[in-house]
mmCIF file of C-alpha atoms in Angstrom:
data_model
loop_
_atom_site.group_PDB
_atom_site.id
_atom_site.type_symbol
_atom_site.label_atom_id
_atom_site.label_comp_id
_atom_site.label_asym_id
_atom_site.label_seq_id
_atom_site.Cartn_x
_atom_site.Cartn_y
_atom_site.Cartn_z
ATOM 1 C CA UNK A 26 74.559 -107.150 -34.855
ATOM 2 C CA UNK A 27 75.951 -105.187 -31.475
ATOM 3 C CA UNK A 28 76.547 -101.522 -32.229
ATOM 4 C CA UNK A 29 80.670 -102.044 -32.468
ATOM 5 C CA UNK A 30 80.248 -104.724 -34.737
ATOM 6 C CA UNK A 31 78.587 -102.812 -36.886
ATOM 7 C CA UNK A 32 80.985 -100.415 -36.473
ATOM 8 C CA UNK A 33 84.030 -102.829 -36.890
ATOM 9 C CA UNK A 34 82.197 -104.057 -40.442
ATOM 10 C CA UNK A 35 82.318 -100.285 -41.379
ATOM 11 C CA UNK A 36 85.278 -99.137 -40.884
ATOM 12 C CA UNK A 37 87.090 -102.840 -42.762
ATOM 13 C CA UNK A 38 85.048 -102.072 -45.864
ATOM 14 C CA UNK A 39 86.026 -98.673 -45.707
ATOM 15 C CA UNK A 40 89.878 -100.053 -45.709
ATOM 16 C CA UNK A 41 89.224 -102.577 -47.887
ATOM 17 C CA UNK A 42 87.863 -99.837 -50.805
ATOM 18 C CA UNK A 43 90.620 -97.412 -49.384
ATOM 19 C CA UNK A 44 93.101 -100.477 -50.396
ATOM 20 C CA UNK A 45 91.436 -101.640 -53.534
ATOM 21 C CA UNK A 46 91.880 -98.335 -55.139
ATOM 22 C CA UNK A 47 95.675 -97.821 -53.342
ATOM 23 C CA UNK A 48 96.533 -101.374 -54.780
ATOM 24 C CA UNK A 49 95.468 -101.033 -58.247
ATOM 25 C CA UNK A 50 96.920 -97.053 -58.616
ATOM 26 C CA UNK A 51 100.511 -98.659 -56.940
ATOM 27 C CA UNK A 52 99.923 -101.549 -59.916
ATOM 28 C CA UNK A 53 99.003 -99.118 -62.927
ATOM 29 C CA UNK A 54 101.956 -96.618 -61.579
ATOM 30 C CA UNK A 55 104.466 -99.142 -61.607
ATOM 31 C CA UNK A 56 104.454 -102.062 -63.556
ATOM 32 C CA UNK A 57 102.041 -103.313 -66.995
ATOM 33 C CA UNK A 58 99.887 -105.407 -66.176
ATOM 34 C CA UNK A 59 96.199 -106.368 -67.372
ATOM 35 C CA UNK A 60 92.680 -106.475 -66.416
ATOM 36 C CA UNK A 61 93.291 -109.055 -64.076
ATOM 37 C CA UNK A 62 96.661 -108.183 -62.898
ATOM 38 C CA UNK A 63 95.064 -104.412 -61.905
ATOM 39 C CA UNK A 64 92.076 -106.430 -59.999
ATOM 40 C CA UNK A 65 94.351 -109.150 -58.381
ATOM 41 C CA UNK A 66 96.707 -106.142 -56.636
ATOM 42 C CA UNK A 67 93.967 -104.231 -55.662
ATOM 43 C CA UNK A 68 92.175 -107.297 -54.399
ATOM 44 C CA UNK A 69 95.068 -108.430 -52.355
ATOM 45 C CA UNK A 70 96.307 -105.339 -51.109
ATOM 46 C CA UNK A 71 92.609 -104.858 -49.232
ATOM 47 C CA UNK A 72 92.144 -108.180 -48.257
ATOM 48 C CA UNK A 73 95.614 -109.218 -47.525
ATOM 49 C CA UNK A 74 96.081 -108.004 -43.709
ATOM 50 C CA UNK A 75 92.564 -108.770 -42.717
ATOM 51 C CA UNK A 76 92.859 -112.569 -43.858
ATOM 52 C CA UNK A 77 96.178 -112.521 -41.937
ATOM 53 C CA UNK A 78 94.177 -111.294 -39.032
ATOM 54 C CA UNK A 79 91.725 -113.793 -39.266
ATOM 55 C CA UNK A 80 94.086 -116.486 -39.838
ATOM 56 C CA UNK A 81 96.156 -115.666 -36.740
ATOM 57 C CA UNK A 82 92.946 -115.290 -34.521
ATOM 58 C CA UNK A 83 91.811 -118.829 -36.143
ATOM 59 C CA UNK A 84 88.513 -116.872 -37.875
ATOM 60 C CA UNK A 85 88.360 -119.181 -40.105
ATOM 61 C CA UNK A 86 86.988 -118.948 -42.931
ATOM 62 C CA UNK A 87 88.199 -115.039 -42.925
ATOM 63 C CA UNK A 88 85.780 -112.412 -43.153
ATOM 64 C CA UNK A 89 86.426 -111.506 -46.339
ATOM 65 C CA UNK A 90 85.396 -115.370 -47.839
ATOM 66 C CA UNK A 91 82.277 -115.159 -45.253
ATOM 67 C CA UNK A 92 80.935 -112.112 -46.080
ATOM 68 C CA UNK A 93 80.463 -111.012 -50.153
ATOM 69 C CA UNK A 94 80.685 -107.315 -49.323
ATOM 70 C CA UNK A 95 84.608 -107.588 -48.807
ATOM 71 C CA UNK A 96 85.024 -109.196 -52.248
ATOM 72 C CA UNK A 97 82.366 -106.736 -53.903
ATOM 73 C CA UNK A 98 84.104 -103.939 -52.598
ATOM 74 C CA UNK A 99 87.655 -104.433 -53.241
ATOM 75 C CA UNK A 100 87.013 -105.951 -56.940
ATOM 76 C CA UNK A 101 84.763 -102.274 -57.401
ATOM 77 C CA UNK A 102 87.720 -100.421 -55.859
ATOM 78 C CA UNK A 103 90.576 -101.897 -58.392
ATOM 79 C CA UNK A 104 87.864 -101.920 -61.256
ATOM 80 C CA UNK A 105 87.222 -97.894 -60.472
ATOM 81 C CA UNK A 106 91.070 -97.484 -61.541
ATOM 82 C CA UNK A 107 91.545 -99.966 -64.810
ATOM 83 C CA UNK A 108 88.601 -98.027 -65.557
ATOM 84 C CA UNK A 109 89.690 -94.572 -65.590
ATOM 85 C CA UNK A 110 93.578 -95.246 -65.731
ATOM 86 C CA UNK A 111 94.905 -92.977 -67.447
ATOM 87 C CA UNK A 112 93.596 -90.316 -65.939
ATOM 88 C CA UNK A 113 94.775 -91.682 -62.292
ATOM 89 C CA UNK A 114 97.875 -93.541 -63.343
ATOM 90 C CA UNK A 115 100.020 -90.732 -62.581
ATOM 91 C CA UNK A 116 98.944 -89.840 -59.503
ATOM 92 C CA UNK A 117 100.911 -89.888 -56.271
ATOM 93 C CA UNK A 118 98.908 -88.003 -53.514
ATOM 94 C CA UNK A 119 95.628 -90.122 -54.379
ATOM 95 C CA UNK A 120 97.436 -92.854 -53.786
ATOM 96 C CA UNK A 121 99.305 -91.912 -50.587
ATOM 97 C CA UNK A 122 96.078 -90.766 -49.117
ATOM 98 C CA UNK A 123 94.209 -93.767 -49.893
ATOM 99 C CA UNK A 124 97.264 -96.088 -48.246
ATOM 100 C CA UNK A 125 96.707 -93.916 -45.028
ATOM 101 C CA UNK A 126 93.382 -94.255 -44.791
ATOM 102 C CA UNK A 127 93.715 -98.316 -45.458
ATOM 103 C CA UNK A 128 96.113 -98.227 -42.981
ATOM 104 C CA UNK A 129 94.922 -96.336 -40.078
ATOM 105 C CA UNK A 130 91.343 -98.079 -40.498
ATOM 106 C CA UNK A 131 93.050 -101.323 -40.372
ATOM 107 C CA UNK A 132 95.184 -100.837 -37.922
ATOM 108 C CA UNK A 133 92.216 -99.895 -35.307
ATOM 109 C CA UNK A 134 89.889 -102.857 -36.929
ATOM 110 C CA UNK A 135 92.486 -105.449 -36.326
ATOM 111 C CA UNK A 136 93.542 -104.338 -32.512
ATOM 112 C CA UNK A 137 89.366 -104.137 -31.737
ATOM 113 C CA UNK A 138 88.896 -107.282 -33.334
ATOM 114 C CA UNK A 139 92.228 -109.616 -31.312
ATOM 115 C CA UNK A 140 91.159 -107.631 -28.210
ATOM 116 C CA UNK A 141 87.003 -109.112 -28.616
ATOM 117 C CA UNK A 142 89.134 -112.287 -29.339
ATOM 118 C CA UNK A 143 90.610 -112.248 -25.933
ATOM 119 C CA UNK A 144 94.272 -111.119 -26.963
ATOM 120 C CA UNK A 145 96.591 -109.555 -24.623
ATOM 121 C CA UNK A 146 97.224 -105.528 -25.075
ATOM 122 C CA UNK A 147 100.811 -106.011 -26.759
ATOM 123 C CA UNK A 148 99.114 -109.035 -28.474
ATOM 124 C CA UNK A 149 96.445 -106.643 -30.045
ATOM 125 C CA UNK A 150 98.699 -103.981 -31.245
ATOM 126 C CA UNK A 151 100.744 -106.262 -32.629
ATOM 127 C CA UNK A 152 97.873 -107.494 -35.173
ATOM 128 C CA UNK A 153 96.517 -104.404 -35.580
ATOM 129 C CA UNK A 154 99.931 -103.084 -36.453
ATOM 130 C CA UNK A 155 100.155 -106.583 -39.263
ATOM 131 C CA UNK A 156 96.631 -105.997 -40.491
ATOM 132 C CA UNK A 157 97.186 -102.200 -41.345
ATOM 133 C CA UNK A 158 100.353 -103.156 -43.111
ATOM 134 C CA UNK A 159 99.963 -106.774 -44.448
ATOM 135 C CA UNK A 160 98.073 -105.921 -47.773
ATOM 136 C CA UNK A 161 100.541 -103.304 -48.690
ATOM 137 C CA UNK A 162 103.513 -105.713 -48.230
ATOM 138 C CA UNK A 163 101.983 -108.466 -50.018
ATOM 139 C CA UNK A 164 101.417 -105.986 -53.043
ATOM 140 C CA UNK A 165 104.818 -104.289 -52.996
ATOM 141 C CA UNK A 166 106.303 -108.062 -52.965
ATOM 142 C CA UNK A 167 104.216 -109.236 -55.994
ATOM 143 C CA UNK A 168 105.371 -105.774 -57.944
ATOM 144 C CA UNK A 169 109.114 -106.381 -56.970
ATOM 145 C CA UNK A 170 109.366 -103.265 -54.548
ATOM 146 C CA UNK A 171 110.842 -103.368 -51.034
ATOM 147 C CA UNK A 172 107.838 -103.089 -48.829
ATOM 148 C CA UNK A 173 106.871 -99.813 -47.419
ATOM 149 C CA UNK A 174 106.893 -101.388 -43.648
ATOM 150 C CA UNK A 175 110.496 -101.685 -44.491
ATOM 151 C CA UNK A 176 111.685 -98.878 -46.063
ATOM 152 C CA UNK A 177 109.233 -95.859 -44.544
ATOM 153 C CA UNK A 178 109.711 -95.408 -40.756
ATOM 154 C CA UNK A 179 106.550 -93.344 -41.263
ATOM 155 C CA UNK A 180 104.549 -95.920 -42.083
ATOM 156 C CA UNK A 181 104.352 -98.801 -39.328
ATOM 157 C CA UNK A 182 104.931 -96.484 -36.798
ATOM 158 C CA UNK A 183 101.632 -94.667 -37.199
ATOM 159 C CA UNK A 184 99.825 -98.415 -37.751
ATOM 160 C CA UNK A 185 101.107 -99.181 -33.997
ATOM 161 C CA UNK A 186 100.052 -95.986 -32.824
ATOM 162 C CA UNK A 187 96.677 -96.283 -33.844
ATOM 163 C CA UNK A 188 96.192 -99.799 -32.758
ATOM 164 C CA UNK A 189 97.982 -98.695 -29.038
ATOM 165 C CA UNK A 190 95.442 -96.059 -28.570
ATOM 166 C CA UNK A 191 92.833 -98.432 -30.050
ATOM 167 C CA UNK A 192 93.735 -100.811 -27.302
ATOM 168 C CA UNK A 193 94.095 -98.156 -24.483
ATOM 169 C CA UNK A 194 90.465 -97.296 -25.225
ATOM 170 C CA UNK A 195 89.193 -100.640 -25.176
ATOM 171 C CA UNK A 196 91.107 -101.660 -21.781
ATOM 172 C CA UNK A 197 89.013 -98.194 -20.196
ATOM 173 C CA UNK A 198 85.414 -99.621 -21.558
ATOM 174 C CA UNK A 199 85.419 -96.122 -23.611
ATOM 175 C CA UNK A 200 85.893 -97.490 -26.972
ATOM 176 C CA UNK A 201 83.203 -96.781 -29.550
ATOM 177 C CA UNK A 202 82.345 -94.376 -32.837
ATOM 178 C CA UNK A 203 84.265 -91.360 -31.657
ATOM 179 C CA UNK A 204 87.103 -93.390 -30.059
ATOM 180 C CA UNK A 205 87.910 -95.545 -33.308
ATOM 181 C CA UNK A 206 87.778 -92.329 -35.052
ATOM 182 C CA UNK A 207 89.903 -90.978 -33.278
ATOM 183 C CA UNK A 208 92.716 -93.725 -32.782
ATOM 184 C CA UNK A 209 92.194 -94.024 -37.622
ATOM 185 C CA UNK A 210 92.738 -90.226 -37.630
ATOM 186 C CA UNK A 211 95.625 -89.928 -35.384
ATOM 187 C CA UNK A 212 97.060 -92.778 -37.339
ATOM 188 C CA UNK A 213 95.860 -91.309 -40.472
ATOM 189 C CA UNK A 214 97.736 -87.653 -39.520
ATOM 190 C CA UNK A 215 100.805 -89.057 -38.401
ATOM 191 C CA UNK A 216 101.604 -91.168 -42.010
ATOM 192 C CA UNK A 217 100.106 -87.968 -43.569
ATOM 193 C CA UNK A 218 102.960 -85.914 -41.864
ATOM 194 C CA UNK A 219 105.860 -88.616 -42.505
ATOM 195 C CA UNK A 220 104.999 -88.773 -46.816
ATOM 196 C CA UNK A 221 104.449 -84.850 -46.670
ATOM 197 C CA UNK A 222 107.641 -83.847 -45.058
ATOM 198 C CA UNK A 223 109.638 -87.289 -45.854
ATOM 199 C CA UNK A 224 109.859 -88.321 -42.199
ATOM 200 C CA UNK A 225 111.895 -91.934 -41.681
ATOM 201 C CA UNK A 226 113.114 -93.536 -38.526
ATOM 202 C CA UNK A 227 116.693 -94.223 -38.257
ATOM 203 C CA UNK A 228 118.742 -96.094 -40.381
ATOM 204 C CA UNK A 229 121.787 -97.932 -39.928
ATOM 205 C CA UNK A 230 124.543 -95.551 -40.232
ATOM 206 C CA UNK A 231 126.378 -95.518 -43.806
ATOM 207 C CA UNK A 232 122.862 -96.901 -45.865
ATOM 208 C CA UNK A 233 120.773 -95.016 -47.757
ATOM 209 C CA UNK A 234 117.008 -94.689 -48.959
ATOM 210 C CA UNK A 235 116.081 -96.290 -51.678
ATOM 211 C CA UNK A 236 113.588 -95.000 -53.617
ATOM 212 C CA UNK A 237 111.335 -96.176 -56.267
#
């Protein structure tokens, strides 16, 4: 394996563990499920953006079916939290910083991977953008919550930031360890920023927030 793919394998089971644990603690905090209901959030929270990735750049079978790590990982990630549940159940920062993390390593994964695919710039962000944010919608959907890409302006907008400078880099032949590093943490800061100081984009006029 090259150097960035390496690199690129990396950083997606990073997300994907990031995920895994975000999915189950979202799962345990809201609703009561089971073993298997904990495992299958987690699960499809990490996985869920990168198979949509893969599916959209016609990597078939996705990465996470080819390679056993993705599946190990995630189902250890969601197993971590049924295991120690009620000490994590309650929880909110853990699992805001572990959805950042997911997110911002996904988001520079999936525009590094459609640009190696031969995608277009706007193309790249674009699926960067869905892979950072696909898991999480998936799992708010299955738990009867509006999706966070919906609802948190803070939230998508950091995903195509990441993936934009992810693609800038990659267009200048500079892209690398210290560029993707870069592109996850600026990604990483700016979601930080929105959930610590409850930063949205703008609504329609006369709505409100809804919160959980």
């Amino acid at each position: 394996m090259s150097p960035e793919q390496i690199l690129l394998l990396l950083l997606d089971l990073l997300g994907t563990f990031a995920f895994a644990l975000n999915g189950a603690l979202t799962a345990v905090r809201h609703v009561r499920i089971d073993i298997i209901g904990v495992l299958t959030l987690g699960m499809i929270t990490a996985m869920g953006g990168g198979i949509l990735r893969d599916v959209m750049l016609n990597d078939l079978p996705p990465a996470t079916f080819q390679d056993w790590r993705y599946l190990a990982v995630a189902a250890f990630g969601a197993f971590i939290v049924f295991i120690f549940a009620k000490h994590l159940g309650r929880m909110t920062v853990p699992i805001e910083v572990l959805d950042a993390v997911g997110l911002s390593v996904f988001a520079v994964t999936g525009a590094s991977k459609a640009m190696e695919f031969g995608l277009g710039p706007v193309q790249a962000i674009i699926l960067g953008t869905l892979t950072g944010v696909g898991g999480g919608t998936i799992r708010d959907a299955l738990i009867g919550r509006i999706p966070s890409v919906m609802s948190e302006g803070l939230y998508a907008i950091p995903a195509i930031v990441g993936a934009g400078i992810t693609v800038v880099v990659m267009m200048t032949d500079l892209y690398g360890v210290a560029a993707a590093v870069i592109a996850a943490s600026v990604c990483w800061l700016i979601r930080i920023i929105g959930v610590r100081y409850k930063l949205n984009a703008p609504s329609p006029r006369g709505t409100h927030a809804v919160q959980d």
